[in-house]
Amino acid sequence: MSLAPAQFAQLNRLIDLQLEVFPEHRGFLTKRFADSDAAHLDFCEQLSGNVFKIAGSDIRRIVEDYRWLSDMVLEEELFFRREGRYRLSKFSDALEQVYANTPFMAKYMNGLLASQLWWRNHTEVLRYFRDGFLPGNRQGFTHLEVGPGHGLFLGLAAAAPNGASAEGWDISAASLENTRAALSAMGASAGIALKEVNIFTAPEGQFDSITFSEVLEHLEEPLAALKILRGLLKPGGRIFVNAPVNSPAPDHLYLFRTPEEVRDMVAAAGFEIVDTLYAPPSGAGLDKARRQELSISAAVIAKKSS
Ligand SMILES: C[S@@+](CC[C@H](N)C(=O)[O-])C[C@H]1O[C@@H](n2cnc3c(N)ncnc32)[C@H](O)[C@@H]1O
């Protein structure tokens, strides 16, 4: 039986493909979509269309890699629950084990692509980015994303009617390759420069808008990175920061324990906080997620004062 109403055809098709390779996930996905309203499902339908475009004939690999990602995250979760910390704490280890490991990184980004739909918090944050962040940028804004990964945020920024230009920086050549292919499949690659850059040795630049999504927790010194990003914004420019709390993964180094810790770090870097969205995971409300220390996405929209 379909998990979403019949008019959401691409979403239902993607769910069916996912369940073919991961039948044990039916209960999770049933809960995930149980209380979704039409606007949320509509967004999921559009997102499914983009996932199909990005995957092309590799759609089966995407859903298989999501299964692989789920198993890997479960292992990290067991470690986290036992030890109360993330497994790695050094950037050099993450670089060696993850970012420089091309086959691993490709599977990881594929799994994360599917998670944008299957993990409700990921979907909510993407939607918040499209509807809550991008329209607030000035007409003709210039945009930078650091760590664009699967490319969905950068694709949305490049398609914003008020945008003029967009570029992406990432420390991982393998990840950039993924971004390049995704943007091209979405028809959004024209004029988007993708550069291999470590944010701590970033070149000069001046942008109206920056996305920094799911990168902060990958760093040993997240506050220092936010200060660098502030330096890359024009006065009055806006930043979209998104970081998960209590979210173990093979390359997560910095443990945020509450969404407020993310917000407060953005403020400590000198930004003025404009708005926040704290999105609990599939199947839990925010109170339960806080009580049980589940993974919560903390999205923060902030501004550099003029
Ligand atoms: C989990 S992905 C984020 C993908 C996407 N932005 C999202 O929200 O799902 C993290 C990305 O950050 C990149 N990254 C990690 N440390 C970095 C650094 N110091 N400078 C630039 N990119 C970095 C990784 O290579 C990876 O592509």
XYZ file of C-alpha atoms and ligand atoms in Angstrom:
333
model
C 0.000 0.000 0.000
C 1.280 3.498 -0.885
C 2.488 5.608 2.031
C 1.415 8.918 0.446
C -1.818 9.829 -1.422
C -1.831 8.726 -5.075
C -1.274 12.229 -6.536
C 2.274 12.210 -5.110
C 3.353 9.720 -7.740
C 7.122 10.320 -7.793
C 7.314 10.211 -4.004
C 5.397 6.922 -3.884
C 7.616 5.472 -6.612
C 10.739 6.419 -4.686
C 9.321 4.982 -1.442
C 8.564 1.709 -3.267
C 12.120 1.549 -4.642
C 13.539 2.236 -1.187
C 11.397 -0.488 0.393
C 12.424 -2.998 -2.268
C 16.026 -2.829 -1.033
C 15.214 -2.000 2.601
C 11.888 -3.690 3.504
C 12.624 -3.402 7.255
C 12.335 0.391 6.850
C 8.566 0.266 6.214
C 7.645 1.047 9.826
C 10.054 4.012 9.920
C 8.818 5.456 6.622
C 5.177 4.902 7.575
C 5.719 7.009 10.709
C 7.789 9.498 8.716
C 4.892 10.343 6.385
C 1.962 9.656 8.760
C 1.169 13.244 9.779
C 2.414 15.111 6.707
C 0.163 17.858 5.383
C -0.378 18.565 1.675
C 2.230 21.361 1.550
C 4.873 19.090 3.044
C 3.982 16.251 0.649
C 4.040 18.668 -2.253
C 7.570 19.686 -1.325
C 8.514 15.988 -1.021
C 7.063 15.356 -4.482
C 9.262 18.105 -5.984
C 12.252 16.800 -4.069
C 11.590 13.268 -5.343
C 11.623 14.670 -8.896
C 15.071 16.162 -8.236
C 16.339 12.925 -6.685
C 15.200 11.003 -9.800
C 16.904 13.583 -12.043
C 20.163 13.456 -10.055
C 20.156 9.657 -9.891
C 19.271 9.036 -13.535
C 19.788 5.342 -14.231
C 21.590 4.990 -10.851
C 18.440 5.315 -8.746
C 18.859 1.797 -7.360
C 22.358 2.687 -6.173
C 20.977 5.745 -4.330
C 18.462 3.690 -2.345
C 21.049 0.960 -1.694
C 23.532 3.551 -0.456
C 20.833 4.960 1.840
C 20.503 1.514 3.395
C 24.301 1.395 3.805
C 24.224 4.873 5.404
C 21.485 3.801 7.844
C 23.529 0.775 8.961
C 26.632 2.922 9.373
C 24.788 5.586 11.377
C 23.316 2.877 13.613
C 26.820 1.669 14.450
C 27.910 5.224 15.255
C 24.744 5.663 17.338
C 25.577 2.592 19.442
C 29.058 4.000 20.099
C 27.567 7.404 20.956
C 25.028 5.957 23.409
C 27.730 3.843 25.083
C 30.484 6.484 25.264
C 28.550 9.758 25.285
C 30.795 11.241 22.581
C 31.458 11.051 18.847
C 34.035 8.461 17.777
C 36.403 10.862 15.980
C 37.596 14.209 17.278
C 40.462 15.058 14.902
C 39.939 16.624 11.508
C 43.002 14.807 10.125
C 41.307 11.446 10.879
C 38.064 12.497 9.172
C 40.087 13.721 6.181
C 41.885 10.407 5.859
C 38.954 8.085 6.625
C 36.159 9.985 4.893
C 36.859 13.051 2.712
C 39.852 11.593 0.869
C 38.201 8.188 0.476
C 36.474 8.621 -2.885
C 34.308 5.450 -2.962
C 33.224 5.965 0.653
C 32.407 9.643 0.029
C 30.355 8.847 -3.081
C 28.219 6.315 -1.165
C 27.912 8.713 1.749
C 26.652 11.570 -0.451
C 24.206 9.217 -2.238
C 22.807 8.071 1.108
C 22.533 11.667 2.309
C 20.653 12.551 -0.871
C 17.918 10.015 -0.066
C 17.936 11.089 3.594
C 16.753 14.549 2.494
C 13.397 12.840 1.950
C 13.376 10.029 4.475
C 14.582 12.033 7.493
C 11.860 14.516 8.197
C 14.232 16.977 9.867
C 16.333 17.114 6.685
C 13.255 17.800 4.542
C 12.005 20.513 6.901
C 15.359 22.298 6.858
C 15.550 22.273 3.043
C 12.055 23.687 2.862
C 12.906 26.348 5.439
C 15.935 27.273 3.319
C 13.804 27.669 0.187
C 10.852 29.464 1.798
C 12.333 31.146 4.864
C 15.856 32.105 3.830
C 16.224 32.677 0.072
C 13.293 35.112 -0.400
C 14.800 37.374 2.311
C 18.002 37.920 0.313
C 18.392 41.133 -1.611
C 17.564 41.316 -5.333
C 20.573 40.166 -7.366
C 22.280 38.390 -4.441
C 25.625 36.650 -4.843
C 25.739 33.304 -3.078
C 28.358 30.931 -1.664
C 27.805 27.465 -0.235
C 30.576 25.827 1.766
C 30.257 22.021 1.736
C 27.483 21.698 -0.894
C 27.647 17.855 -0.968
C 24.516 16.456 -2.637
C 23.876 19.878 -4.228
C 20.205 20.333 -3.291
C 20.732 23.572 -1.333
C 22.996 25.008 -4.024
C 20.500 24.008 -6.728
C 17.718 25.865 -4.872
C 19.930 28.951 -4.371
C 20.894 28.996 -8.049
C 17.207 28.774 -9.026
C 16.060 31.609 -6.705
C 14.464 34.374 -8.817
C 16.273 37.080 -6.779
C 19.725 35.459 -7.178
C 22.499 36.618 -9.529
C 25.316 34.096 -9.058
C 26.226 31.069 -6.953
C 29.383 29.135 -6.164
C 30.374 26.177 -4.021
C 33.528 25.403 -2.018
C 34.413 22.051 -0.538
C 37.524 20.443 0.883
C 36.710 17.104 -0.789
C 37.307 16.640 -4.514
C 35.063 13.546 -4.433
C 32.242 15.523 -2.860
C 32.637 18.332 -5.420
C 32.386 15.763 -8.202
C 29.080 14.675 -6.719
C 27.849 18.269 -6.497
C 28.875 18.932 -10.101
C 26.959 15.906 -11.403
C 23.882 16.736 -9.290
C 23.717 20.368 -10.435
C 24.094 19.352 -14.035
C 21.288 16.758 -13.707
C 19.026 19.409 -12.123
C 19.832 21.764 -15.011
C 21.366 24.231 -12.535
C 25.071 23.996 -13.320
C 25.374 26.942 -15.715
C 27.830 29.476 -14.328
C 28.204 27.851 -10.886
C 31.892 27.734 -9.971
C 32.873 24.758 -7.783
C 36.244 25.047 -6.027
C 38.343 22.824 -3.821
C 38.738 25.007 -0.741
C 39.340 24.355 2.944
C 37.310 26.999 4.765
C 40.254 27.632 7.123
C 42.466 28.703 4.205
C 39.680 30.305 2.186
C 40.476 32.858 -0.505
C 39.158 36.417 -0.300
C 35.565 36.965 -1.332
C 32.512 39.088 -0.675
C 29.067 37.503 -0.870
C 25.508 38.585 -0.039
C 24.491 35.155 1.146
C 26.147 31.984 2.464
C 24.901 28.438 3.160
C 26.775 26.377 5.732
C 24.692 23.245 6.176
C 25.864 20.160 8.042
C 29.498 21.279 8.055
C 29.903 22.930 11.478
C 29.799 19.594 13.321
C 32.580 18.304 11.020
C 35.086 20.805 12.377
C 37.436 20.892 15.342
C 37.016 24.657 15.583
C 33.505 25.536 14.418
C 33.498 29.017 15.983
C 36.639 29.993 14.060
C 34.961 28.828 10.805
C 31.878 30.964 11.491
C 34.100 34.008 12.049
C 35.802 33.359 8.693
C 32.394 33.125 7.011
C 31.374 36.410 8.605
C 34.442 37.955 6.974
C 33.269 36.629 3.589
C 29.870 38.325 3.862
C 29.139 41.876 2.770
C 27.650 44.128 5.463
C 23.934 43.301 5.633
C 24.621 39.845 4.140
C 22.807 36.764 5.464
C 23.916 33.283 6.437
C 21.987 30.003 6.698
C 23.645 27.699 9.221
C 22.322 24.199 9.797
C 23.890 21.717 12.203
C 22.560 18.574 13.844
C 22.728 18.007 17.597
C 23.321 14.548 19.145
C 23.943 13.161 15.674
C 26.754 10.617 15.452
C 28.338 10.001 12.011
C 31.784 8.825 10.915
C 32.977 12.371 10.234
C 31.198 14.308 13.005
C 33.732 15.793 15.403
C 32.016 18.568 17.342
C 29.136 17.522 19.589
C 26.329 20.056 19.975
C 23.989 18.809 22.728
C 21.136 21.309 22.239
C 19.899 23.410 19.293
C 20.504 26.535 21.391
C 24.242 25.737 21.448
C 24.259 26.082 17.645
C 22.320 29.367 17.754
C 24.566 30.748 20.503
C 27.723 29.866 18.592
C 26.422 31.737 15.519
C 25.758 34.758 17.777
C 29.219 34.408 19.381
C 30.775 34.684 15.904
C 29.296 38.204 15.693
C 26.105 37.530 13.740
C 22.682 38.957 14.547
C 20.193 36.075 14.844
C 17.158 36.586 12.580
C 15.224 33.322 12.950
C 15.615 29.636 13.902
C 14.025 26.297 13.099
C 14.645 23.324 15.388
C 13.487 20.216 13.540
C 13.084 16.922 15.455
C 13.656 13.587 13.703
C 10.984 11.459 12.010
C 8.475 10.093 14.498
C 9.285 12.420 17.453
C 8.193 15.863 18.606
C 10.734 18.455 19.760
C 10.059 17.846 23.484
C 10.581 14.112 23.185
C 13.681 14.647 21.033
C 15.153 16.960 23.685
C 14.268 14.598 26.563
C 15.737 11.544 24.846
C 18.707 13.430 23.358
C 17.716 12.435 19.820
C 19.167 14.087 16.742
C 17.624 17.518 16.088
C 18.478 19.757 13.134
C 19.193 23.306 14.272
C 18.798 25.776 11.399
C 19.742 29.385 12.063
C 19.214 32.391 9.801
C 21.542 35.218 10.787
C 22.798 38.528 9.475
C 26.000 40.533 9.418
C 25.065 43.994 10.642
C 25.347 46.780 8.069
C 27.647 16.208 5.265
S 28.259 17.131 3.934
C 27.064 18.430 3.836
C 26.216 18.331 2.616
C 25.076 19.324 2.527
N 25.537 20.692 2.689
C 23.974 19.010 3.523
O 23.523 19.889 4.238
O 23.531 17.850 3.570
C 29.654 17.983 4.632
C 30.542 18.573 3.564
O 31.443 19.481 4.193
C 32.713 19.347 3.578
N 33.743 19.900 4.493
C 34.121 19.388 5.692
N 35.089 20.151 6.222
C 35.331 21.176 5.371
C 36.217 22.289 5.382
N 37.100 22.490 6.366
N 36.183 23.160 4.343
C 35.313 22.955 3.319
N 34.450 21.905 3.249
C 34.437 21.028 4.260
C 32.801 17.851 3.316
O 33.744 17.510 2.349
C 31.389 17.525 2.868
O 31.226 17.633 1.480
